[in-house]
Tab-separated table of C-alpha atoms in Angstrom:
chain	number	residue	atom	x	y	z
A	1	GLN	CA	20.881	66.271	160.263
A	2	LYS	CA	22.358	69.246	158.448
A	3	VAL	CA	22.885	67.247	155.257
A	4	ASN	CA	19.229	66.188	155.274
A	5	ALA	CA	18.090	69.720	156.064
A	6	ASP	CA	20.267	71.159	153.291
A	7	TYR	CA	18.799	68.635	150.848
A	8	LEU	CA	15.320	69.981	151.546
A	9	ALA	CA	16.180	73.630	152.096
A	10	SER	CA	18.348	74.099	148.998
A	11	PRO	CA	15.517	73.675	146.479
A	12	GLY	CA	13.108	75.578	148.747
A	13	ALA	CA	11.168	72.614	150.118
A	14	ALA	CA	11.983	73.565	153.711
A	15	VAL	CA	13.382	76.315	155.862
A	16	MET	CA	16.448	75.438	157.873
A	17	VAL	CA	16.899	76.902	161.335
A	18	VAL	CA	20.018	76.039	163.304
A	19	ASP	CA	19.480	74.755	166.834
A	20	ASP	CA	20.899	77.762	168.666
A	21	GLN	CA	18.508	80.093	166.799
A	22	LEU	CA	15.448	77.876	167.106
A	23	ALA	CA	13.723	79.510	170.086
A	24	GLY	CA	14.130	83.044	168.783
A	25	THR	CA	13.277	82.276	165.174
A	26	MET	CA	10.592	79.608	165.205
A	27	PRO	CA	7.519	81.599	166.318
A	28	GLN	CA	8.100	84.326	163.731
A	29	LEU	CA	8.909	81.778	161.024
A	30	VAL	CA	5.755	79.753	161.687
A	31	GLN	CA	3.635	82.913	161.652
A	32	GLN	CA	5.242	84.004	158.398
A	33	LEU	CA	4.624	80.637	156.764
A	34	ILE	CA	0.998	80.239	157.824
A	35	THR	CA	0.153	83.698	156.518
A	36	ASP	CA	1.831	83.201	153.131
A	37	PRO	CA	-0.031	80.573	151.118
A	38	GLN	CA	2.043	81.314	148.014
A	39	CYS	CA	5.233	80.493	149.895
A	40	LEU	CA	3.711	77.258	151.195
A	41	GLU	CA	2.603	76.352	147.681
A	42	LYS	CA	6.122	76.932	146.335
A	43	MET	CA	7.549	74.833	149.158
A	44	GLY	CA	5.038	72.092	148.349
A	45	HIS	CA	6.039	72.063	144.697
A	46	ALA	CA	9.716	71.987	145.650
A	47	ALA	CA	9.078	69.071	148.018
A	48	ALA	CA	7.127	67.212	145.346
A	49	SER	CA	10.029	67.622	142.940
A	50	LEU	CA	12.234	65.737	145.409
A	51	ALA	CA	9.808	62.838	145.789
A	52	ARG	CA	11.040	59.367	144.899
A	53	PRO	CA	7.875	57.248	144.952
A	54	ASP	CA	9.800	54.191	143.789
A	55	ALA	CA	12.549	54.557	146.391
A	56	ALA	CA	11.477	51.624	148.587
A	57	ALA	CA	11.218	49.255	145.620
A	58	HIS	CA	14.575	50.443	144.302
A	59	ILE	CA	16.284	49.918	147.654
A	60	ALA	CA	14.664	46.482	148.022
A	61	SER	CA	15.928	45.557	144.555
A	62	LEU	CA	19.460	46.653	145.449
A	63	ILE	CA	19.345	44.614	148.656
A	64	MET	CA	18.037	41.546	146.831
A	65	ASP	CA	20.749	41.960	144.223
A	66	GLN	CA	23.458	42.105	146.873
A	67	ALA	CA	21.958	39.213	148.823
A	68	SER	CA	21.914	37.006	145.749
A	69	GLY	CA	25.488	37.852	144.830
A	70	GLY	CA	24.474	40.145	142.011
A	71	GLN	CA	22.245	37.568	140.313
A	72	HIS	CA	18.879	39.266	141.035
A	73	GLY	CA	17.240	40.924	138.014
């Protein structure tokens, strides 16, 4: 989970909160985010920059390639 969270948090697409700080941090963090549209916009742009719209097709192609012994185009 941490690797996935780091992937999103590093470029600013998410805020990472560790489990043992969740209860004490979450209400304040949510309040801060919903009252800061500029921050949410920046997070949205950061998330969009990570998007891989062709990911499913790429993975399917890799699987087909492996299944056909490397003969799939």
